XYZ file of C-alpha atoms in Angstrom:
337
model
C 84.906 -63.227 80.330
C 81.847 -62.601 82.505
C 80.041 -65.629 83.819
C 76.608 -66.234 82.353
C 73.724 -65.531 84.708
C 71.896 -68.697 85.775
C 68.527 -69.524 87.271
C 70.268 -70.232 90.546
C 71.588 -66.619 90.595
C 68.045 -65.365 90.059
C 66.747 -67.653 92.823
C 69.267 -66.328 95.328
C 68.562 -62.690 94.544
C 64.778 -63.210 94.568
C 64.806 -65.290 97.757
C 62.963 -68.189 96.196
C 63.819 -71.750 95.162
C 65.329 -72.710 91.855
C 62.164 -74.593 90.974
C 60.112 -71.435 91.449
C 62.411 -69.587 89.077
C 62.017 -72.445 86.581
C 58.244 -72.236 86.767
C 58.264 -68.479 86.209
C 60.858 -68.335 83.429
C 59.337 -71.291 81.576
C 55.744 -70.149 81.979
C 54.635 -73.208 83.982
C 52.342 -71.412 86.393
C 51.676 -72.324 90.016
C 53.525 -69.309 91.454
C 52.056 -66.581 93.649
C 51.934 -63.019 92.387
C 54.512 -61.851 94.940
C 57.046 -64.532 93.998
C 56.487 -64.026 90.256
C 57.200 -60.304 90.736
C 60.339 -61.074 92.748
C 61.693 -63.502 90.106
C 61.047 -61.116 87.209
C 62.629 -58.218 89.058
C 65.685 -60.284 89.883
C 65.957 -61.541 86.279
C 65.883 -58.000 85.000
C 68.427 -56.834 87.543
C 70.785 -59.628 86.537
C 70.217 -59.104 82.841
C 68.592 -62.437 82.095
C 67.139 -61.333 78.817
C 64.761 -64.219 78.223
C 62.672 -63.132 81.224
C 62.023 -59.647 79.976
C 59.424 -60.142 77.270
C 57.918 -63.485 78.104
C 54.213 -64.018 78.614
C 53.530 -64.225 82.307
C 51.926 -67.486 83.352
C 49.027 -66.208 85.512
C 46.237 -64.369 83.715
C 45.387 -61.138 85.535
C 41.722 -60.127 85.423
C 41.218 -56.352 85.324
C 37.734 -54.843 85.541
C 37.157 -51.739 83.368
C 34.108 -49.710 84.374
C 32.936 -47.026 81.982
C 29.752 -45.599 80.552
C 28.074 -47.322 77.526
C 29.603 -46.550 74.117
C 26.706 -44.252 73.181
C 28.994 -41.573 74.728
C 31.796 -41.112 72.128
C 34.591 -40.691 74.679
C 33.611 -43.845 76.555
C 33.320 -45.689 73.242
C 36.950 -44.773 72.550
C 37.982 -46.004 76.025
C 36.153 -49.292 75.394
C 37.869 -49.785 72.008
C 41.211 -49.050 73.611
C 40.873 -51.765 76.217
C 39.518 -54.248 73.689
C 42.632 -53.599 71.646
C 44.836 -53.889 74.751
C 43.599 -57.444 75.224
C 45.340 -58.234 71.923
C 48.318 -55.847 72.027
C 50.078 -56.727 75.310
C 50.476 -60.558 75.282
C 53.566 -60.353 77.507
C 51.465 -58.896 80.323
C 48.791 -61.617 80.126
C 46.094 -59.266 81.409
C 42.428 -59.737 80.526
C 40.440 -56.505 80.542
C 36.759 -57.083 81.252
C 34.374 -54.267 80.317
C 31.488 -53.316 82.567
C 29.076 -50.517 81.651
C 27.835 -48.226 84.422
C 25.120 -45.591 84.686
C 26.699 -42.297 85.887
C 23.498 -41.395 87.718
C 23.322 -44.653 89.779
C 26.313 -44.532 92.098
C 24.868 -47.034 94.602
C 24.364 -49.635 91.899
C 27.946 -49.082 90.639
C 29.284 -49.427 94.202
C 27.566 -52.793 94.647
C 28.990 -54.057 91.351
C 32.497 -53.010 92.383
C 32.152 -54.922 95.654
C 31.048 -57.979 93.715
C 33.996 -57.750 91.328
C 36.667 -57.449 94.032
C 36.778 -61.176 94.848
C 37.671 -62.383 91.349
C 39.573 -59.461 89.830
C 43.186 -58.438 90.319
C 42.623 -54.718 89.710
C 40.144 -52.131 88.450
C 40.103 -49.151 86.032
C 37.130 -46.840 86.392
C 35.814 -43.740 84.629
C 33.177 -42.368 87.030
C 31.654 -39.347 88.659
C 32.542 -38.943 92.330
C 30.302 -40.835 94.685
C 31.044 -41.620 98.326
C 29.638 -45.171 97.935
C 31.815 -45.784 94.882
C 34.922 -44.512 96.678
C 34.173 -46.787 99.649
C 33.687 -49.764 97.366
C 36.953 -49.135 95.570
C 38.760 -49.214 98.928
C 37.975 -52.950 99.016
C 40.489 -53.233 96.155
C 43.122 -50.905 97.623
C 42.969 -52.461 101.093
C 43.664 -55.842 99.521
C 46.693 -54.430 97.739
C 45.009 -54.505 94.329
C 45.613 -51.561 91.992
C 42.855 -49.005 91.392
C 43.151 -46.573 88.484
C 40.738 -43.665 88.048
C 40.829 -42.721 84.355
C 40.147 -39.257 82.856
C 38.448 -37.994 86.036
C 39.585 -38.529 89.620
C 37.854 -39.782 92.781
C 38.676 -37.522 95.750
C 39.134 -39.137 99.124
C 40.228 -42.485 97.714
C 43.642 -43.464 99.069
C 46.342 -45.647 97.444
C 45.099 -45.269 93.899
C 46.508 -43.765 90.700
C 44.837 -41.117 88.565
C 45.641 -41.313 84.862
C 44.427 -38.632 82.505
C 44.804 -34.971 81.652
C 45.170 -32.032 83.980
C 41.523 -31.065 83.540
C 41.904 -27.673 85.254
C 44.610 -26.728 82.741
C 42.438 -28.043 79.903
C 39.653 -25.761 81.052
C 42.084 -22.845 81.148
C 43.047 -23.628 77.542
C 39.375 -23.475 76.617
C 38.985 -20.139 78.426
C 42.061 -18.721 76.733
C 40.718 -19.737 73.306
C 37.303 -18.250 74.071
C 38.798 -14.979 75.223
C 41.017 -14.773 72.101
C 38.171 -15.609 69.715
C 35.810 -13.020 71.255
C 38.548 -10.376 71.405
C 38.424 -7.073 73.280
C 34.673 -6.786 72.875
C 34.098 -9.942 74.928
C 30.512 -10.680 75.781
C 28.343 -13.236 77.611
C 29.355 -16.901 77.531
C 27.922 -20.099 78.986
C 29.552 -23.330 80.147
C 28.053 -26.831 80.298
C 29.381 -29.618 82.507
C 28.178 -33.171 81.953
C 27.792 -33.700 85.693
C 28.938 -31.407 88.467
C 30.161 -34.414 90.481
C 32.316 -35.548 87.586
C 35.499 -34.126 89.009
C 37.274 -33.703 85.706
C 34.470 -31.669 84.230
C 34.101 -29.600 87.372
C 37.800 -28.815 87.072
C 37.436 -27.900 83.401
C 34.665 -25.451 84.077
C 36.590 -23.976 87.039
C 39.691 -23.491 84.890
C 37.570 -21.919 82.137
C 36.010 -19.420 84.522
C 39.304 -18.624 86.230
C 41.161 -17.654 83.040
C 38.287 -15.434 81.865
C 38.352 -13.579 85.195
C 42.144 -13.194 85.110
C 42.821 -12.365 81.452
C 39.562 -11.649 79.642
C 37.379 -9.486 81.960
C 35.208 -8.369 78.991
C 33.942 -11.952 78.811
C 31.459 -12.755 81.549
C 29.693 -15.992 82.524
C 25.998 -15.983 81.702
C 25.447 -19.473 83.150
C 27.068 -22.738 84.166
C 24.686 -25.655 83.610
C 24.639 -29.446 83.768
C 23.713 -31.765 80.903
C 23.688 -34.921 82.989
C 25.933 -36.477 80.298
C 23.017 -36.300 77.895
C 23.887 -34.825 74.524
C 20.352 -33.826 73.621
C 20.030 -31.966 76.923
C 23.189 -29.993 76.138
C 21.598 -28.841 72.864
C 18.403 -27.848 74.665
C 20.325 -25.888 77.281
C 22.083 -23.889 74.584
C 18.821 -23.312 72.683
C 17.041 -21.978 75.736
C 19.997 -19.840 76.829
C 20.082 -18.134 73.457
C 16.326 -17.572 73.512
C 16.657 -15.883 76.908
C 19.717 -13.847 75.954
C 20.302 -13.372 72.231
C 23.495 -11.428 73.005
C 25.204 -14.664 74.188
C 28.459 -14.914 72.226
C 30.188 -18.104 73.385
C 29.397 -21.682 74.396
C 31.857 -24.001 76.169
C 30.657 -27.590 76.417
C 32.929 -29.678 78.678
C 31.060 -32.937 77.931
C 29.152 -34.815 75.250
C 26.609 -33.260 72.876
C 28.434 -31.318 70.180
C 25.999 -32.286 67.418
C 22.886 -31.185 69.379
C 24.611 -27.919 70.274
C 25.417 -27.315 66.604
C 21.763 -28.060 65.718
C 20.577 -25.606 68.341
C 22.825 -22.875 66.925
C 21.634 -23.648 63.409
C 17.960 -23.550 64.435
C 18.412 -20.043 65.739
C 20.633 -18.892 62.880
C 23.501 -18.243 65.286
C 26.623 -19.365 63.460
C 28.288 -16.256 64.974
C 28.458 -17.927 68.437
C 31.899 -19.291 69.344
C 31.594 -22.969 70.248
C 34.435 -24.842 72.042
C 34.239 -28.445 73.203
C 36.286 -31.580 73.942
C 37.174 -34.943 72.320
C 38.141 -35.290 68.640
C 35.724 -38.018 67.524
C 35.217 -38.615 63.790
C 31.841 -36.836 64.060
C 33.306 -33.862 65.866
C 36.141 -33.656 63.355
C 33.584 -33.272 60.558
C 31.851 -30.476 62.453
C 35.199 -28.772 63.016
C 36.068 -29.023 59.307
C 32.703 -27.529 58.428
C 33.352 -24.562 60.703
C 30.534 -25.512 63.072
C 32.886 -25.972 66.010
C 35.623 -23.425 66.560
C 38.042 -25.517 68.668
C 38.270 -28.988 70.149
C 40.514 -29.897 73.065
C 41.316 -33.598 72.805
C 42.664 -35.657 75.710
C 43.662 -38.658 73.535
C 41.878 -41.652 75.147
C 44.196 -44.055 73.279
C 47.180 -42.610 75.193
C 45.234 -42.815 78.466
C 44.473 -46.486 77.962
C 48.071 -47.205 76.983
C 49.334 -45.441 80.103
C 46.907 -47.396 82.269
C 47.942 -50.716 80.776
C 51.657 -50.004 81.201
C 51.076 -48.765 84.744
C 49.358 -52.031 85.595
C 52.134 -53.989 83.934
C 54.714 -52.284 86.102
C 52.595 -52.756 89.245
C 52.524 -56.527 88.672
C 56.195 -56.693 87.756
C 55.474 -57.505 84.129
C 56.920 -54.285 82.753
C 60.386 -53.020 83.436
C 59.250 -49.611 84.637
C 56.056 -47.525 84.836
C 55.261 -44.733 82.354
C 57.266 -41.522 82.878
C 54.092 -39.599 83.714
C 50.519 -40.496 84.558
C 49.274 -37.035 83.453
C 48.519 -37.322 79.754
C 48.723 -34.409 77.313
C 45.886 -32.606 75.635
C 45.904 -31.317 72.035
C 44.130 -28.273 70.548
C 42.485 -28.797 67.186
C 41.282 -25.960 64.962
C 39.947 -26.035 61.432
C 43.491 -25.645 60.102
C 44.903 -28.811 61.773
C 41.906 -31.133 61.956
């Protein structure tokens, strides 16, 4: 009969004292992060079941930086992390929400620097900014995890990107546009929220690439920037159609589906193919009404879950990280909305 694993066995494998093992396994606190991780890893390796799902003693403070919830996608991210505070008690991680202005990179960078001293990690949804990337390096250089969510931050080392393959998502949008417009093709326009939002830049690039490669009858009339302002997206579409009534397709890679729909209605242009992202309740209603032709959804709930589990693994509080950090996207049409 196999001998039962003891705390002394765990202590020997982890290279710590028996009292340290006792403090970790019985949730007494007073143990450094490195030793806690070593004890939990040793306990798992030796099959000491009671260590696997316990609540870790030290509360980890994770900053989450995202735009205010007036943007539907960022509202979903916020709800996801608020739920995560209740759904992962074994990780004992406290997610603290901080709203940022996408147009004020310097201000965001200063806030990141201020958060580094009293936070164990950071999750950020942000446009690229050199000052922000430099500020995030304060976390990475201290060995603290940095996760860029939904859109990446080029030039930042030792971080993890979690989210969709945005270039492929843009190619999906281009493929749908080409199929909807058919052999006749026609002029189309694309709207990015911000050109320095890497994920949206990649979406628009993928969209353009697939039209060039597979649907040459479709040609880009314009690529414009809404500055993440929904009303501006609607105005851009309205003005584009006034300038060129033969415009046949609109691809909006960011927020503003309702204003775009209102612009199309105002001009009596329900014949224009409209493709966008994120399946919010409001957008679902527009899709069901036939006012949006297709929505590509990146599933923010899955992104948050992947981020939380990645952090759990980083701190030794989960057995293993998620199988993939690239999250899937889903195509929604009127038939499956």
